[in-house]
Coordinates of C-alpha atoms and ligand atoms in Angstrom, one line a residue:
M1102 CA -5.2 18.6 -8.3
R1103 CA -6.9 15.2 -8.5
S1104 CA -7.7 13.4 -11.6
R1105 CA -10.9 12.1 -13.2
V1106 CA -11.4 8.4 -13.2
Q1107 CA -14.2 7.7 -15.7
A1108 CA -11.9 6.5 -18.4
H1109 CA -10.0 3.9 -16.3
P1110 CA -9.5 0.5 -18.0
W1111 CA -10.9 -1.3 -15.0
R1112 CA -14.2 0.5 -15.0
G1113 CA -17.0 -1.7 -16.2
M1114 CA -15.1 -4.9 -15.8
S1115 CA -17.4 -7.9 -15.3
D1116 CA -17.3 -9.8 -12.0
S1117 CA -15.9 -12.9 -13.9
A1118 CA -13.0 -10.8 -15.2
R1119 CA -12.1 -9.4 -11.9
V1120 CA -10.5 -12.3 -10.2
G1121 CA -9.3 -15.7 -11.1
P1122 CA -6.5 -18.1 -11.8
L1123 CA -5.4 -17.7 -15.4
A1124 CA -3.5 -19.5 -18.1
T1125 CA 0.1 -20.5 -17.2
T1126 CA 2.6 -20.9 -20.1
G1127 CA 6.1 -22.0 -19.3
T1128 CA 7.7 -19.7 -16.8
T1129 CA 5.2 -16.9 -17.2
T1130 CA 1.6 -16.4 -16.2
V1131 CA -0.6 -14.7 -18.7
L1132 CA -3.2 -12.5 -17.0
R1133 CA -6.6 -11.7 -18.3
S1134 CA -5.6 -8.0 -18.3
G1135 CA -2.9 -8.9 -20.8
A1136 CA 0.0 -8.3 -18.3
V1137 CA 2.6 -11.0 -18.2
Q1138 CA 4.4 -11.7 -15.0
A1139 CA 7.6 -13.8 -14.6
S1140 CA 7.3 -16.7 -12.1
R1141 CA 9.0 -16.2 -8.9
E1142 CA 9.0 -18.0 -5.6
P1143 CA 6.2 -16.4 -3.6
P1144 CA 7.4 -15.0 -0.3
G1145 CA 4.1 -15.9 1.4
N1146 CA 1.8 -13.6 3.3
T1147 CA 3.6 -12.6 6.5
L1148 CA 0.4 -11.8 8.4
L1149 CA -0.7 -15.4 8.0
A1150 CA 2.9 -16.7 8.5
S1151 CA 3.0 -14.9 11.9
L1152 CA 0.3 -17.1 13.3
P1153 CA 1.2 -20.2 15.4
R1154 CA 1.7 -23.2 13.2
K1155 CA -1.5 -25.0 14.3
E1156 CA -3.6 -21.9 13.6
H1157 CA -1.9 -21.3 10.3
R1158 CA -2.4 -24.9 9.2
R1159 CA -6.1 -24.7 10.0
L1160 CA -6.5 -21.5 7.9
L1161 CA -4.7 -23.0 5.0
G1162 CA -7.6 -25.4 4.4
L1163 CA -9.9 -22.4 4.0
L1164 CA -7.7 -20.4 1.7
E1165 CA -8.1 -20.4 -2.0
P1166 CA -5.2 -19.5 -4.2
V1167 CA -6.0 -16.8 -6.8
T1168 CA -4.1 -14.8 -9.3
L1169 CA -5.0 -11.1 -9.3
G1170 CA -4.6 -9.2 -12.6
F1171 CA -3.5 -5.6 -13.1
G1172 CA -6.4 -3.2 -12.8
Q1173 CA -8.9 -5.7 -11.3
V1174 CA -11.3 -4.3 -8.8
L1175 CA -11.8 -6.5 -5.7
Y1176 CA -14.4 -4.1 -4.2
E1177 CA -16.0 -0.8 -5.0
P1178 CA -17.1 1.5 -2.1
G1179 CA -20.3 0.0 -0.7
D1180 CA -19.7 -3.4 -2.1
A1181 CA -20.3 -6.4 0.2
I1182 CA -17.0 -8.0 1.3
T1183 CA -17.6 -11.5 0.2
H1184 CA -13.9 -12.5 0.6
V1185 CA -10.9 -11.2 2.4
Y1186 CA -7.6 -11.3 0.4
F1187 CA -4.1 -12.0 1.6
P1188 CA -1.7 -10.8 -1.1
D1189 CA 1.5 -12.6 -1.8
L1190 CA 3.4 -11.2 -4.8
S1191 CA 0.4 -9.0 -5.8
L1192 CA -0.2 -5.5 -4.6
V1193 CA -3.6 -3.9 -3.9
S1194 CA -4.2 -0.2 -3.7
L1195 CA -7.0 1.2 -1.5
L1196 CA -8.5 4.3 -3.1
T1197 CA -11.0 6.8 -1.7
L1198 CA -13.5 8.3 -4.1
V1199 CA -14.6 11.9 -4.0
D1200 CA -17.8 13.1 -5.7
E1201 CA -17.8 9.6 -7.4
R1202 CA -15.4 10.8 -10.1
M1203 CA -12.1 11.5 -8.4
A1204 CA -9.9 8.9 -6.6
V1205 CA -6.7 9.0 -4.7
E1206 CA -4.7 6.2 -3.1
V1207 CA -4.9 6.1 0.7
G1208 CA -3.4 2.7 1.4
L1209 CA -1.3 0.0 -0.1
V1210 CA -1.6 -3.7 0.8
G1211 CA 1.0 -6.3 -0.1
Y1212 CA 2.3 -9.5 1.4
E1213 CA 2.3 -7.9 4.9
G1214 CA -1.4 -7.5 5.1
M1215 CA -5.0 -8.3 4.2
V1216 CA -7.6 -6.6 2.1
G1217 CA -11.0 -6.4 3.8
V1218 CA -10.1 -5.4 7.3
S1219 CA -13.5 -3.7 7.7
L1220 CA -15.0 -7.1 8.1
A1221 CA -12.9 -7.7 11.3
L1222 CA -14.3 -4.5 12.7
G1223 CA -17.9 -5.7 12.2
V1224 CA -18.6 -3.9 8.9
G1225 CA -19.5 -6.1 5.9
V1226 CA -19.1 -3.4 3.2
S1227 CA -16.0 -1.8 1.8
P1228 CA -15.4 1.9 2.4
V1229 CA -12.8 2.1 -0.4
R1230 CA -12.1 0.8 -3.9
A1231 CA -9.6 -2.0 -3.7
L1232 CA -7.7 -2.1 -7.0
V1233 CA -5.0 -4.5 -8.0
Q1234 CA -2.0 -2.4 -8.8
A1235 CA 0.6 -5.2 -9.4
A1236 CA -0.5 -8.5 -10.8
G1237 CA 0.4 -11.6 -8.9
T1238 CA -0.6 -14.3 -6.5
A1239 CA -2.8 -14.1 -3.4
T1240 CA -5.0 -16.3 -1.3
R1241 CA -8.6 -15.4 -0.3
M1242 CA -11.0 -16.7 2.2
K1243 CA -14.8 -16.5 2.3
A1244 CA -16.1 -13.8 4.6
A1245 CA -18.2 -16.3 6.7
H1246 CA -15.1 -18.5 7.2
F1247 CA -13.0 -15.6 8.1
L1248 CA -15.5 -14.4 10.7
R1249 CA -15.8 -17.8 12.2
E1250 CA -12.0 -18.2 12.5
L1251 CA -11.7 -14.7 13.9
G1252 CA -14.2 -15.6 16.6
R1253 CA -12.3 -18.7 17.7
S1254 CA -8.7 -17.7 17.3
V1255 CA -7.1 -15.2 19.6
P1256 CA -3.7 -15.2 17.7
L1257 CA -5.7 -14.3 14.5
Q1258 CA -7.5 -11.5 16.4
R1259 CA -4.2 -10.1 17.6
A1260 CA -2.6 -10.3 14.1
I1261 CA -5.6 -8.6 12.5
Q1262 CA -5.7 -5.9 15.2
R1263 CA -2.0 -5.2 14.8
Y1264 CA -2.3 -5.0 11.1
T1265 CA -5.4 -2.7 11.3
H1266 CA -3.3 -0.4 13.4
V1267 CA -0.5 -0.4 10.8
L1268 CA -3.0 0.3 8.0
M1269 CA -4.7 3.1 9.9
A1270 CA -1.3 4.7 10.5
Q1271 CA -0.5 4.3 6.8
V1272 CA -3.8 5.9 5.8
A1273 CA -3.3 8.8 8.3
Q1274 CA 0.2 9.4 7.1
T1275 CA -0.9 9.3 3.5
A1276 CA -3.5 12.0 4.1
A1277 CA -0.9 14.3 5.6
C1278 CA 1.6 13.4 2.9
N1279 CA -0.9 14.3 0.1
R1280 CA -1.4 17.7 1.8
F1281 CA 2.2 18.6 2.6
H1282 CA 4.7 16.9 0.3
V1283 CA 5.5 17.6 -3.3
V1284 CA 4.8 15.1 -6.1
E1285 CA 8.4 14.2 -6.6
E1286 CA 8.9 13.1 -3.0
R1287 CA 5.5 11.3 -3.0
L1288 CA 6.4 9.5 -6.2
A1289 CA 9.7 8.4 -4.7
R1290 CA 7.9 7.2 -1.6
W1291 CA 5.3 5.3 -3.6
L1292 CA 7.9 3.6 -5.7
L1293 CA 9.8 2.4 -2.6
M1294 CA 6.6 1.2 -0.9
S1295 CA 5.7 -0.8 -4.0
R1296 CA 9.3 -2.1 -4.3
D1297 CA 9.2 -3.3 -0.7
R1298 CA 6.0 -5.3 -1.4
V1299 CA 6.6 -6.8 -4.8
Q1300 CA 10.2 -7.4 -4.0
S1301 CA 11.5 -6.2 -7.3
E1302 CA 13.3 -3.2 -8.7
R1303 CA 11.0 -3.3 -11.7
I1304 CA 7.5 -1.9 -11.2
P1305 CA 5.1 -2.3 -14.2
M1306 CA 3.3 1.0 -14.2
T1307 CA 2.0 3.6 -16.6
Q1308 CA 2.1 7.3 -15.9
E1309 CA -1.7 7.5 -16.4
F1310 CA -2.2 4.9 -13.6
L1311 CA 0.4 6.6 -11.4
S1312 CA -1.5 9.9 -11.8
H1313 CA -4.6 8.3 -10.3
M1314 CA -2.6 6.6 -7.5
L1315 CA -1.0 10.0 -6.5
G1316 CA -4.1 12.0 -7.2
V1317 CA -2.3 14.4 -9.5
R1318 CA -2.6 15.3 -13.2
R1319 CA -0.6 13.2 -15.6
V1320 CA 1.6 16.1 -16.5
G1321 CA 2.7 16.3 -12.8
V1322 CA 3.7 12.7 -12.8
T1323 CA 5.6 13.1 -16.0
K1324 CA 7.5 16.0 -14.6
A1325 CA 8.3 14.2 -11.3
A1326 CA 9.3 11.0 -13.0
G1327 CA 11.5 13.0 -15.4
Q1328 CA 13.2 14.6 -12.5
L1329 CA 13.9 11.3 -10.7
Q1330 CA 15.2 9.9 -14.0
K1331 CA 17.4 12.9 -14.6
R1332 CA 18.9 12.4 -11.1
K1333 CA 19.6 8.7 -12.2
L1334 CA 17.4 7.3 -9.5
I1335 CA 15.0 5.5 -11.8
E1336 CA 14.6 4.5 -15.4
Y1337 CA 11.3 4.9 -17.0
S1338 CA 10.3 3.2 -20.2
R1339 CA 6.8 2.6 -21.6
G1340 CA 4.8 0.9 -18.9
N1341 CA 7.8 0.1 -16.7
I1342 CA 9.7 1.8 -14.0
R1343 CA 13.0 0.4 -12.7
I1344 CA 14.7 1.7 -9.6
V1345 CA 18.4 2.0 -10.3
D1346 CA 19.6 3.8 -7.1
Q1347 CA 17.7 2.6 -4.1
L1348 CA 19.6 4.7 -1.5
G1349 CA 19.3 7.7 -3.7
L1350 CA 15.6 7.2 -4.1
E1351 CA 15.2 6.8 -0.3
A1352 CA 17.0 10.2 0.1
A1353 CA 14.6 11.7 -2.5
A1354 CA 11.5 10.4 -0.8
C1355 CA 9.6 12.3 1.9
S1356 CA 9.9 11.3 5.5
C1357 CA 6.6 9.5 5.4
Y1358 CA 8.2 6.4 3.8
R1359 CA 10.4 5.8 6.8
T1360 CA 7.6 6.8 9.3
V1361 CA 5.3 4.1 7.9
K1362 CA 8.0 1.5 7.5
D1363 CA 9.1 1.9 11.1
I1364 CA 5.5 1.3 12.3
L1365 CA 5.3 -1.9 10.2
A1366 CA 8.7 -3.1 11.5
Ligands
ZN395 ZN1 5.1 12.3 2.6

């Protein structure tokens, strides 16, 4: 069963609170959402890094560094895509809404991809809600600049086309996964996908948020997380999940994890 979303903390957030660089104190960055993230060396966005050096350098001049906060909404369905985002250490969840009150995650974008691929397909509005699931750094580019560069750069076109294919495969697999695989397997898959993208065994996450990501009731997530913890694959404490046995969790995840990872490789 899917869950209602009216009470989400990110609902009603003002535009100014959605995105922006925030205060940095010592080795931590304090985010507007209240989350605190330890500084790490950003791995860089690999979609951008795959471009020839000359193309990459030209794009760098058009990219603006931003820090995305947990729960921020980059676009709602139907919103104009004013910027495309290239996550680095941040993680953005793509959610499809049903009847304007239920939502389920259909895609996950990290350092391997871009948020706003519809723009590259000639559509200027988002079909999904793009929600920041893990706070962290990213760069963004104005839509007009992105379209101009896409028109002149064949390597950028190829990189975006390839990534769009990967994302479509991920969305299709997720649709099948939501239909056929049980919550415990899906939770294990989701944790591994998140781990791969934030490059950390610790994933800041509440069960309430997870229930919306997986499209199941909170009690279902509690049960599945409890089972994974009992099997000593994860440790769950308030607001945090830590993967303690990666190989065990891979064995517990459904085959969709490997299927999507192989397409990306
Ligand atoms: Zn699955």
